[in-house]
Short mmCIF file of C-alpha atoms in Angstrom, two decimals:
data_model
loop_
_atom_site.label_atom_id
_atom_site.label_comp_id
_atom_site.label_asym_id
_atom_site.label_seq_id
_atom_site.Cartn_x
_atom_site.Cartn_y
_atom_site.Cartn_z
CA MET A 5 -0.80 -13.37 12.56
CA ILE A 6 -0.16 -12.04 9.10
CA ASP A 7 3.21 -10.58 9.96
CA SER A 8 3.69 -9.30 6.45
CA LEU A 9 0.54 -7.18 6.68
CA MET A 10 0.69 -6.07 10.26
CA SER A 11 1.37 -2.45 11.07
CA PRO A 12 5.00 -1.96 12.04
CA ARG A 13 3.85 -0.46 15.29
CA LEU A 14 1.51 -3.34 16.10
CA GLY A 15 4.14 -5.96 15.33
CA ASN A 16 7.78 -5.18 14.88
CA ARG A 17 8.58 -1.53 15.44
CA ARG A 18 9.88 0.31 12.43
CA PHE A 19 12.62 2.85 12.93
CA ALA A 20 13.80 5.33 10.38
CA ALA A 21 16.66 4.16 8.21
CA SER A 22 19.90 6.02 8.61
CA THR A 23 19.40 7.61 5.20
CA ALA A 24 16.02 9.10 6.10
CA ARG A 25 15.80 12.83 6.22
CA CYS A 26 13.75 15.17 8.30
CA ALA A 27 11.13 17.42 6.74
CA PRO A 28 12.84 20.60 5.54
CA ALA A 29 12.01 24.01 6.73
CA ALA A 30 9.86 26.13 4.43
CA SER A 31 12.88 28.17 3.37
CA GLU A 32 14.63 25.01 2.17
CA LEU A 33 11.86 23.67 -0.03
CA GLN A 34 12.56 25.81 -3.05
CA SER A 35 16.22 24.94 -3.15
CA THR A 36 15.73 21.25 -2.39
CA GLU A 37 14.99 19.14 -5.40
CA VAL A 38 13.10 16.46 -3.51
CA TRP A 39 11.86 15.94 0.01
CA LEU A 40 9.66 13.11 1.13
CA PRO A 41 8.75 11.35 4.35
CA ARG A 42 10.75 8.22 3.55
CA PRO A 43 14.24 7.69 2.08
CA SER A 44 13.72 7.52 -1.69
CA LEU A 45 13.35 9.65 -4.77
CA VAL A 46 10.64 12.09 -5.80
CA ASN A 47 9.74 14.50 -8.56
CA GLN A 48 7.03 16.61 -10.28
CA ASN A 49 6.33 19.06 -13.08
CA PRO A 50 3.85 21.88 -13.70
CA ALA A 51 5.26 22.76 -17.09
CA HIS A 52 2.77 20.47 -18.83
CA SER A 53 -0.12 21.01 -16.39
CA ASN A 54 -2.75 23.59 -15.68
CA SER A 55 -2.07 26.16 -12.98
CA LEU A 56 -3.53 25.58 -9.52
CA PRO A 57 -4.26 28.98 -7.96
CA ARG A 58 -6.77 27.49 -5.56
CA LEU A 59 -4.21 25.01 -4.29
CA ASP A 60 -1.58 27.61 -3.43
CA LYS A 61 -2.70 27.60 0.16
CA HIS A 62 -1.49 24.00 0.45
CA ARG A 63 2.06 24.91 -0.49
CA VAL A 64 4.72 25.25 2.13
CA HIS A 65 6.79 27.87 0.34
CA GLU A 66 5.76 31.49 0.21
CA ARG A 67 3.43 32.61 -2.62
CA SER A 68 4.32 35.45 -4.91
CA GLU A 69 2.49 38.72 -4.38
CA SER A 70 -0.56 39.33 -6.51
CA SER A 71 -0.91 42.50 -8.51
CA ASN A 72 -4.69 42.30 -8.49
CA GLY A 73 -5.68 44.63 -5.67
CA ARG A 74 -4.45 45.63 -2.23
CA LYS A 75 -6.46 42.93 -0.48
CA LYS A 76 -4.62 40.08 -2.22
CA SER A 77 -1.28 41.75 -1.61
CA GLU A 78 -2.01 42.06 2.09
CA ILE A 79 -2.99 38.40 2.28
CA ASN A 80 0.12 37.25 0.45
CA ASN A 81 2.34 39.44 2.62
CA LYS A 82 1.13 37.76 5.79
CA PRO A 83 3.57 35.15 7.13
CA GLN A 84 2.26 31.65 6.45
CA ARG A 85 2.20 28.96 9.10
CA GLN A 86 4.86 26.36 8.50
CA MET A 87 3.53 22.84 8.14
CA THR A 88 4.46 20.21 10.66
CA ASP A 89 6.27 17.09 9.52
CA GLN A 90 3.09 15.06 9.88
CA GLU A 91 1.05 17.52 7.80
CA ARG A 92 3.71 17.58 5.12
CA LYS A 93 3.79 13.78 4.97
CA ARG A 94 0.02 13.72 4.72
CA GLN A 95 0.14 16.22 1.88
CA TYR A 96 2.63 14.05 0.04
CA ARG A 97 0.45 10.96 0.45
CA ILE A 98 -2.53 12.89 -0.91
CA ALA A 99 -0.53 13.74 -4.03
CA LEU A 100 0.35 10.05 -4.42
CA ASN A 101 -3.30 9.16 -3.99
CA PHE A 102 -4.21 11.37 -6.91
CA PHE A 103 -1.40 9.90 -9.02
CA ASN A 104 -2.67 6.39 -8.36
CA LYS A 105 -6.10 7.47 -9.59
CA LYS A 106 -5.15 9.97 -12.30
CA PRO A 107 -1.40 10.23 -12.90
CA GLU A 108 -1.52 13.63 -14.60
CA ARG A 109 -3.35 15.15 -11.66
CA GLY A 110 -0.98 13.57 -9.16
CA VAL A 111 2.05 14.92 -11.02
CA GLN A 112 0.38 18.33 -11.06
CA LEU A 113 0.00 18.31 -7.28
CA LEU A 114 3.46 16.97 -6.52
CA THR A 115 4.93 19.84 -8.48
CA ALA A 116 2.56 22.51 -7.21
CA TRP A 117 3.25 21.54 -3.61
CA GLY A 118 7.01 21.63 -4.08
CA PHE A 119 7.83 17.96 -3.61
CA VAL A 120 9.74 17.79 -6.86
CA LYS A 121 11.05 19.98 -9.64
CA SER A 122 9.28 20.14 -12.98
CA SER A 123 12.18 18.68 -14.96
CA PRO A 124 11.61 15.30 -16.65
CA ASP A 125 14.64 13.73 -14.95
CA SER A 126 13.32 14.69 -11.50
CA LEU A 127 9.92 13.18 -12.22
CA ALA A 128 11.55 10.05 -13.62
CA SER A 129 13.46 9.67 -10.34
CA LEU A 130 10.18 9.83 -8.45
CA LEU A 131 8.51 7.20 -10.59
CA PHE A 132 11.54 4.94 -10.46
CA GLY A 133 12.42 4.97 -6.79
CA ARG A 134 9.39 5.76 -4.63
CA ARG A 135 7.12 3.41 -2.74
CA GLY A 136 3.39 3.99 -2.82
CA LEU A 137 3.07 4.45 -6.58
CA SER A 138 0.92 2.06 -8.57
CA LYS A 139 3.07 0.30 -11.15
CA SER A 140 0.16 0.18 -13.58
CA MET A 141 -0.27 3.96 -13.29
CA ILE A 142 3.47 4.41 -13.83
CA GLY A 143 3.16 2.39 -17.04
CA GLU A 144 0.22 4.49 -18.18
CA TYR A 145 2.07 7.72 -17.51
CA ILE A 146 5.40 6.90 -19.14
CA GLY A 147 3.54 5.44 -22.12
CA THR A 148 1.65 8.68 -22.81
CA LEU A 149 1.62 9.37 -26.54
CA HIS A 150 2.27 12.55 -28.52
CA SER A 151 3.99 14.41 -25.69
CA PRO A 152 7.66 15.48 -25.83
CA TYR A 153 7.67 15.92 -22.05
CA HIS A 154 6.45 12.38 -21.39
CA SER A 155 8.95 11.08 -23.94
CA LEU A 156 11.77 12.62 -21.91
CA VAL A 157 10.37 11.18 -18.68
CA LEU A 158 10.28 7.74 -20.33
CA LYS A 159 13.85 8.15 -21.57
CA TYR A 160 15.19 9.11 -18.13
CA PHE A 161 13.09 6.42 -16.44
CA THR A 162 14.39 3.54 -18.58
CA GLY A 163 17.90 4.98 -18.33
CA MET A 164 17.88 4.35 -14.58
CA ILE A 165 17.49 0.58 -15.01
CA ASP A 166 20.84 -1.20 -14.90
CA ILE A 167 20.67 -3.91 -17.58
CA ARG A 168 24.33 -4.16 -18.50
CA GLY A 169 25.57 -7.64 -19.41
CA LEU A 170 22.09 -9.22 -19.56
CA GLU A 171 20.31 -11.17 -22.28
CA VAL A 172 17.40 -9.31 -23.86
CA ASP A 173 14.69 -11.30 -22.06
CA VAL A 174 16.50 -11.11 -18.71
CA ALA A 175 16.91 -7.35 -19.11
CA LEU A 176 13.24 -7.00 -20.02
CA ARG A 177 12.26 -9.02 -16.95
CA LYS A 178 14.29 -6.69 -14.75
CA ALA A 179 12.82 -3.58 -16.38
CA MET A 180 9.28 -4.82 -15.80
CA GLN A 181 9.88 -4.84 -12.05
CA PHE A 182 9.39 -1.08 -12.14
CA PHE A 183 6.15 -0.76 -14.11
CA ILE A 184 3.21 -2.66 -15.57
CA LEU A 185 2.77 -2.40 -19.31
CA PRO A 186 -0.37 -0.51 -20.39
CA LYS A 187 -3.11 -2.35 -22.26
CA GLU A 188 -2.95 -0.13 -25.33
CA ALA A 189 -0.66 -1.65 -27.99
CA GLU A 190 0.66 1.73 -29.12
CA LYS A 191 1.72 2.60 -25.58
CA ILE A 192 3.37 -0.79 -25.14
CA ASP A 193 5.33 -0.27 -28.33
CA ARG A 194 6.44 3.16 -27.16
CA ILE A 195 7.82 1.77 -23.89
CA ILE A 196 9.47 -1.23 -25.56
CA GLN A 197 11.12 1.09 -28.06
CA ALA A 198 12.62 3.14 -25.23
CA PHE A 199 13.78 -0.08 -23.57
CA ALA A 200 15.44 -1.26 -26.81
CA LEU A 201 17.32 2.01 -27.18
CA HIS A 202 18.54 1.82 -23.59
CA TYR A 203 19.54 -1.84 -24.01
CA SER A 204 21.57 -1.10 -27.13
CA LYS A 205 23.46 1.67 -25.31
CA SER A 206 24.03 -0.49 -22.23
CA ASN A 207 25.13 -3.55 -24.22
CA PRO A 208 26.94 -2.38 -27.37
CA LYS A 209 28.76 -5.70 -27.81
CA ARG A 210 25.59 -7.81 -27.61
CA THR A 211 23.78 -5.35 -29.85
CA SER A 212 26.48 -5.69 -32.50
CA ASN A 213 25.45 -9.34 -32.92
CA PHE A 214 22.24 -8.11 -34.54
CA ARG A 215 22.43 -6.61 -38.02
CA GLY A 216 19.48 -4.36 -37.25
CA GLY A 217 20.96 -3.13 -33.98
CA TRP A 218 18.43 -1.66 -31.57
CA ASP A 219 15.66 -2.06 -34.15
CA THR A 220 16.04 -5.84 -34.01
CA ILE A 221 16.12 -5.68 -30.20
CA HIS A 222 12.88 -3.68 -30.33
CA LEU A 223 11.23 -6.35 -32.49
CA LEU A 224 12.60 -9.19 -30.36
CA SER A 225 11.41 -7.53 -27.13
CA PHE A 226 7.91 -7.18 -28.50
CA ALA A 227 7.99 -10.84 -29.58
CA ILE A 228 9.01 -11.80 -26.03
CA ILE A 229 6.00 -9.93 -24.61
CA MET A 230 3.70 -11.79 -27.00
CA LEU A 231 5.36 -15.12 -26.17
CA ASN A 232 4.90 -14.50 -22.45
CA THR A 233 1.18 -13.84 -22.97
CA ASP A 234 0.78 -16.91 -25.16
CA LEU A 235 2.52 -19.26 -22.73
CA HIS A 236 0.95 -18.04 -19.50
CA SER A 237 -2.49 -16.65 -20.34
CA PRO A 238 -5.26 -19.00 -19.12
CA ASN A 239 -7.38 -18.02 -22.13
CA VAL A 240 -4.94 -19.45 -24.69
CA LYS A 241 -5.67 -23.10 -25.45
CA GLN A 242 -2.98 -23.91 -28.00
CA ARG A 243 0.41 -22.76 -26.75
CA MET A 244 3.20 -21.57 -29.00
CA THR A 245 5.97 -24.14 -29.36
CA GLN A 246 9.67 -23.42 -29.43
CA ALA A 247 9.73 -24.20 -33.15
CA ASP A 248 6.87 -21.76 -33.74
CA PHE A 249 8.70 -19.00 -31.87
CA VAL A 250 11.87 -19.51 -33.91
CA LYS A 251 9.89 -19.71 -37.15
CA ASN A 252 7.99 -16.47 -36.44
CA LEU A 253 11.26 -14.55 -36.16
CA ARG A 254 12.87 -16.05 -39.25
CA GLY A 255 14.50 -13.40 -41.45
CA GLN A 256 13.66 -10.57 -39.03
CA ASP A 257 17.20 -9.42 -38.30
CA LYS A 258 17.52 -6.75 -40.96
CA VAL A 259 18.72 -3.24 -41.46
CA ASN A 260 16.02 -0.62 -41.75
CA GLY A 261 14.68 -0.58 -45.29
CA GLU A 262 15.67 -4.13 -46.19
CA LYS A 263 12.98 -6.51 -47.39
CA ASN A 264 14.74 -9.74 -46.54
CA GLY A 265 16.86 -10.02 -43.43
CA GLU A 266 18.81 -12.77 -41.74
CA ASP A 267 17.72 -15.19 -39.04
CA ILE A 268 18.33 -14.36 -35.41
CA ASP A 269 20.68 -16.86 -33.78
CA ARG A 270 18.64 -20.00 -33.12
CA LYS A 271 20.31 -20.79 -29.78
CA THR A 272 19.52 -17.28 -28.57
CA LEU A 273 15.83 -17.70 -29.43
CA GLU A 274 15.64 -21.19 -27.90
CA GLY A 275 17.19 -19.89 -24.68
CA ILE A 276 14.66 -17.05 -24.55
CA TYR A 277 11.77 -19.48 -25.09
CA ASP A 278 12.92 -21.86 -22.36
CA ARG A 279 13.38 -19.08 -19.80
CA ILE A 280 10.00 -17.49 -20.51
CA LYS A 281 8.24 -20.86 -20.40
CA LYS A 282 9.83 -21.69 -17.08
CA ASP A 283 9.30 -18.32 -15.43
CA GLU A 284 6.55 -15.90 -16.46
CA LEU A 285 7.38 -12.23 -16.91
CA LYS A 286 5.72 -10.43 -14.01
CA ALA A 287 5.66 -6.88 -12.76
CA GLY A 288 7.20 -6.07 -9.40
CA ASP A 289 5.16 -6.04 -6.20
CA ASP A 290 3.44 -2.83 -5.12
CA HIS A 291 0.74 -1.77 -2.66
CA VAL A 292 -1.96 -2.91 -5.09
CA ALA A 293 -0.61 -6.47 -5.07
CA GLN A 294 -0.72 -6.45 -1.27
CA VAL A 295 -4.36 -5.36 -1.29
CA GLN A 296 -5.14 -8.07 -3.87
CA ARG A 297 -3.89 -10.73 -1.48
CA VAL A 298 -6.17 -9.43 1.25
CA ASP A 299 -9.05 -9.15 -1.22
CA ARG A 300 -8.71 -12.79 -2.23
CA ALA A 301 -8.58 -13.91 1.41
CA ILE A 302 -11.83 -12.20 2.47
CA VAL A 303 -15.14 -13.72 1.45
CA GLY A 304 -18.68 -12.73 2.27
CA LYS A 305 -21.96 -11.39 0.98
CA ASP A 306 -21.94 -7.79 -0.26
CA LYS A 307 -18.17 -7.57 0.05
CA PRO A 308 -16.91 -4.31 -1.49
CA ARG A 309 -14.29 -4.40 -4.20
CA LEU A 310 -11.04 -3.91 -2.33
CA THR A 311 -8.52 -3.94 -5.17
CA GLU A 312 -8.19 -0.38 -6.45
CA THR A 313 -4.98 1.32 -7.56
CA PRO A 314 -5.29 4.20 -5.03
CA ARG A 315 -6.11 1.91 -2.11
CA ARG A 316 -3.41 0.80 0.28
CA LEU A 317 -3.31 -1.32 3.41
CA VAL A 318 -2.29 0.76 6.42
CA CYS A 319 -2.25 -1.94 9.08
CA TYR A 320 -3.79 -5.15 10.32
CA CYS A 321 -4.76 -5.72 13.95
CA ARG A 322 -6.68 -8.26 15.97
CA LEU A 323 -9.28 -6.69 18.25
CA GLN A 324 -12.22 -7.88 20.30
CA GLN A 325 -15.48 -6.52 18.93
CA VAL A 326 -17.84 -5.36 21.66
CA ALA A 327 -21.55 -5.77 21.02
CA ASP A 328 -22.60 -3.45 23.86
CA PRO A 329 -20.09 -1.57 26.04
CA THR A 330 -22.61 -1.56 28.90
CA LYS A 331 -22.77 -5.36 29.02
CA ARG A 332 -20.16 -7.96 29.86
CA GLN A 333 -19.00 -10.57 27.36
CA SER A 334 -16.37 -13.29 27.35
CA SER A 335 -12.83 -12.05 26.81
CA THR A 336 -12.41 -14.58 24.00
CA ALA A 337 -15.72 -13.86 22.30
CA ARG A 338 -16.07 -11.98 18.99
CA GLU A 339 -12.39 -11.81 18.10
CA ARG A 340 -12.05 -9.90 14.86
CA ASP A 341 -9.30 -9.27 12.34
CA VAL A 342 -9.44 -5.60 11.44
CA PHE A 343 -7.90 -4.39 8.18
CA LEU A 344 -7.37 -0.65 8.07
CA PHE A 345 -7.02 0.75 4.57
CA ASN A 346 -6.39 4.37 3.71
CA ASP A 347 -10.06 4.99 2.97
CA MET A 348 -11.99 2.26 4.76
CA ILE A 349 -12.01 -0.29 7.58
CA VAL A 350 -12.89 -3.94 7.00
CA VAL A 351 -13.84 -6.14 9.96
CA ALA A 352 -13.54 -9.89 9.35
CA LYS A 353 -13.52 -13.16 11.25
CA GLY A 354 -10.65 -15.55 10.65
CA VAL A 355 -11.69 -19.05 9.63
CA ARG A 356 -8.35 -20.55 10.63
CA ARG A 357 -6.88 -19.39 13.92
CA GLY A 358 -3.23 -19.32 14.81
CA SER A 359 -2.10 -18.79 11.23
CA THR A 360 1.00 -16.69 10.74
CA SER A 361 0.59 -16.26 7.01
CA MET A 362 -2.07 -14.98 4.65
CA VAL A 363 -1.51 -18.03 2.42
CA GLY A 364 -4.33 -20.52 2.91
CA CYS A 365 -6.12 -18.36 5.46
CA THR A 366 -9.67 -17.22 4.76
CA TYR A 367 -11.69 -14.50 6.44
CA THR A 368 -15.41 -14.01 6.59
CA LEU A 369 -16.56 -10.43 6.14
CA LYS A 370 -18.45 -9.02 9.11
CA GLN A 371 -18.56 -5.24 8.64
CA TRP A 372 -16.94 -2.44 6.69
CA THR A 373 -17.18 1.33 6.55
CA VAL A 374 -15.59 4.16 4.63
CA LEU A 375 -13.49 6.64 6.59
CA LEU A 376 -14.68 9.87 4.97
CA GLY A 377 -17.13 11.29 7.49
CA ALA A 378 -16.22 8.80 10.24
CA HIS A 379 -14.48 9.48 13.54
CA VAL A 380 -12.91 7.45 16.34
CA THR A 381 -13.02 7.84 20.12
CA GLU A 382 -11.64 5.95 23.10
CA PHE A 383 -13.57 4.65 26.11
CA GLN A 384 -12.94 2.69 29.30
CA ARG A 385 -15.82 0.87 30.95
CA GLY A 386 -15.76 -2.17 33.22
CA GLN A 387 -13.87 -5.03 31.62
CA TYR A 388 -13.21 -2.97 28.48
CA GLU A 389 -10.10 -1.22 29.69
CA PHE A 390 -8.80 -0.32 26.22
CA GLY A 391 -12.03 0.36 24.36
CA LEU A 392 -12.46 2.37 21.19
CA THR A 393 -15.47 3.31 19.10
CA ILE A 394 -15.60 4.02 15.38
CA THR A 395 -18.60 6.12 14.41
CA CYS A 396 -19.50 5.47 10.77
CA PRO A 397 -20.68 8.22 8.39
CA ASN A 398 -24.25 6.92 8.80
CA LYS A 399 -23.85 7.27 12.61
CA ASP A 400 -23.66 3.52 13.23
CA LYS A 401 -21.06 2.62 15.84
CA ILE A 402 -18.54 -0.20 15.92
CA HIS A 403 -17.03 -0.90 19.35
CA PHE A 404 -13.73 -2.68 19.96
CA ASN A 405 -11.49 -3.53 22.88
CA ALA A 406 -7.74 -3.71 22.28
CA ARG A 407 -5.35 -6.09 24.00
CA ASN A 408 -3.29 -3.35 25.59
CA PHE A 409 -2.81 0.40 25.78
CA GLU A 410 -0.13 0.50 23.08
CA ASP A 411 -2.25 -1.35 20.52
CA ARG A 412 -5.16 0.98 21.12
CA CYS A 413 -3.00 4.08 21.04
CA HIS A 414 -1.36 3.25 17.72
CA PHE A 415 -4.52 1.93 16.07
CA VAL A 416 -6.52 5.02 17.04
CA ALA A 417 -3.68 7.22 15.79
CA ASP A 418 -3.62 5.41 12.45
CA VAL A 419 -7.39 5.64 12.06
CA THR A 420 -7.41 9.32 12.99
CA GLU A 421 -4.65 10.15 10.52
CA SER A 422 -6.37 8.17 7.78
CA ILE A 423 -9.62 10.05 8.37
CA ARG A 424 -7.78 13.37 8.22
CA GLU A 425 -6.14 12.39 4.97
CA ALA A 426 -9.40 11.25 3.40
CA THR A 427 -11.05 14.50 4.47
CA GLU A 428 -8.28 16.72 3.15
CA MET A 429 -8.12 14.78 -0.08
CA GLU A 430 -11.81 15.38 -0.65
CA GLN A 431 -11.29 19.09 -0.03
CA VAL A 432 -8.46 19.20 -2.56
CA ARG A 433 -10.54 17.29 -5.09
CA LEU A 434 -13.41 19.76 -4.75
CA GLU A 435 -11.04 22.71 -5.09
CA MET A 436 -9.55 21.24 -8.24
CA GLU A 437 -12.98 20.60 -9.72
CA MET A 438 -14.06 24.14 -8.88
CA GLU A 439 -10.91 25.55 -10.47
CA HIS A 440 -11.41 23.37 -13.53
CA HIS A 441 -14.95 24.59 -14.10
CA THR A 442 -13.98 28.19 -13.36
CA THR A 443 -11.34 27.91 -16.08
CA ILE A 444 -13.89 26.49 -18.51
CA ARG A 445 -16.30 29.35 -17.82
CA SER A 446 -13.51 31.89 -18.25
CA ASP A 447 -12.53 30.37 -21.58
CA ASN A 448 -16.12 30.41 -22.79
CA GLN A 449 -16.52 34.07 -21.83
CA ARG A 450 -13.17 35.25 -23.18
CA ASP A 451 -13.34 38.00 -25.85
CA SER A 452 -12.06 36.60 -29.15
CA GLY A 453 -11.34 40.05 -30.61
CA LEU A 454 -13.82 39.51 -33.45
CA PRO A 455 -16.54 42.06 -34.35
CA ASP A 456 -19.74 41.88 -32.31
CA MET A 457 -22.21 39.30 -33.56
CA ASP A 458 -25.79 40.15 -34.40
CA GLU A 459 -28.45 39.37 -31.86
CA SER A 460 -29.56 36.17 -33.55
CA MET A 461 -26.02 34.82 -33.48
CA LYS A 462 -25.65 35.79 -29.83
CA LEU A 463 -28.86 34.00 -28.94
CA SER A 464 -27.80 30.97 -30.93
CA ASN A 465 -24.37 30.85 -29.34
CA GLY A 466 -25.83 31.49 -25.93
CA SER A 467 -28.10 28.52 -26.32
CA ASN A 468 -25.21 26.35 -27.47
CA SER A 469 -23.08 27.54 -24.58
CA SER A 470 -25.77 26.58 -22.13
CA ALA A 471 -26.16 23.19 -23.72
CA GLY A 472 -22.42 22.72 -23.70
CA SER A 473 -22.28 23.60 -20.03
CA SER A 474 -24.96 21.06 -19.28
CA SER A 475 -23.18 18.47 -21.36
CA SER A 476 -19.93 19.24 -19.63
CA SER A 477 -21.57 18.82 -16.27
CA THR A 478 -22.98 15.48 -17.34
CA ASN A 479 -19.78 14.22 -18.87
CA ASN A 480 -17.76 15.18 -15.83
CA GLY A 481 -20.15 13.56 -13.44
CA SER A 482 -17.61 10.93 -12.61
CA SER A 483 -15.19 13.69 -11.64
CA PHE A 484 -17.63 14.89 -9.00
CA ARG A 485 -17.92 11.51 -7.35
CA ARG A 486 -16.38 11.19 -3.96
CA LEU A 487 -12.92 9.80 -4.41
CA SER A 488 -13.31 7.26 -1.66
CA PHE A 489 -10.47 5.05 -2.82
CA ASN A 490 -7.46 7.00 -1.67
CA SER A 491 -3.84 6.08 -1.03
CA LEU A 492 -1.84 5.81 2.17
CA ASP A 493 1.51 4.40 3.10
CA SER A 494 1.61 1.97 6.04
CA GLY A 495 2.59 3.58 9.29
CA VAL A 496 1.06 6.99 8.78
CA VAL A 497 1.74 8.32 12.26
CA GLU A 498 5.45 8.08 12.88
CA GLU A 499 6.49 11.11 14.82
CA HIS A 500 7.14 9.05 17.97
CA LEU A 501 8.84 6.15 16.19
CA GLU A 502 11.06 7.84 13.61
CA THR A 503 13.92 10.07 14.47
CA CYS A 504 15.73 12.33 12.06
#
């Protein structure tokens, strides 16, 4: 059931593609531009981020010696334990988790941990070609304003999209498979401008048909975005007609500085309108879209919000829930569909049995628990030959019995790895928050080089500093929340199934 959502190990086995690479040795990480657990692209950059001294211990490569005291030098001189492949993959997923929550922080970690170089082209390769990245967060990041670094990332990112020989709307549709446009109009315009420049370079002959060149393509692309919203938004009652679309762009093909331009070719505009009306412009599928499908299928009282950008479905499995391991129950009783996400487990009951697709199938929520603070154990008692118990953070226990040894083995391994990742991610988050506030305190206490203030000024500033600290603590309260919605790629434990 639900083949598209089932863990590769619980349904069809997944083997590493021939292009997959093994985790590099520690000595190779500095010279390798990108290494990741799956065959794709990756990148990162600390040049525009704060330093992460507290996170150095997570890095695989050797740290530079510190000049601040013999104790630090001795620590840095000690040989560091090389990470296993599984630990390195977990570290990478943690960095992606942070990106899917706060892109700047995720980029900071990917660079600090040596998964990618700090150059804009390397980061653009990561955003363009890697699974596990939220397309909405990609759009937010590449649309960042007033940053030369982000402008270069956007330029390299759009440059990787092959749109040669395509009409403007068809090229825009293809480009939007790689990101979701931000909600802020200024960011949208920034991305569309980069797209227009790339289109004009990729299609010089088509661009020459417009007097305004790439500037007209920029305007036309923005008009296409607005047309798409008008035709397909459920909130719009009166739809734009083809005549309206053509009329709105009348006289808009003009050279920069001209007041009155020429009309864009009518057949071109009519073709664009017909294609957009027939087929809505949509972003490409990502892990968030997969979670949305599960979210819509599960109903029930007090159901948690499942759709979050950092959350990802790890696997789906059908298990028998055991009310009491010491008592017998029918082998067909209490069948449950268990959805394991990277930060929580959702237990549901299928309304329609025997379905092989999520479409049209509804589930009733039975139980759910977060993974941070939980643990899983196996048991064998009487008829429950392949039993397992999940102990929730509040000490409640959920008992299951798997169909066979292999299902239990892989499911327990996935749950265990997910718990480890959630735990380590929380540790990293706390370290980053501690470092952030340490930096703030250091900045507040830094000597400005000005003459000493009189006592009244010191008292006044001291009071303000205290108030500011309190305010900072209040304002950053959300930063101290447990980041329970983390990110995880399906098939987290692969050491026995993938070969390098």
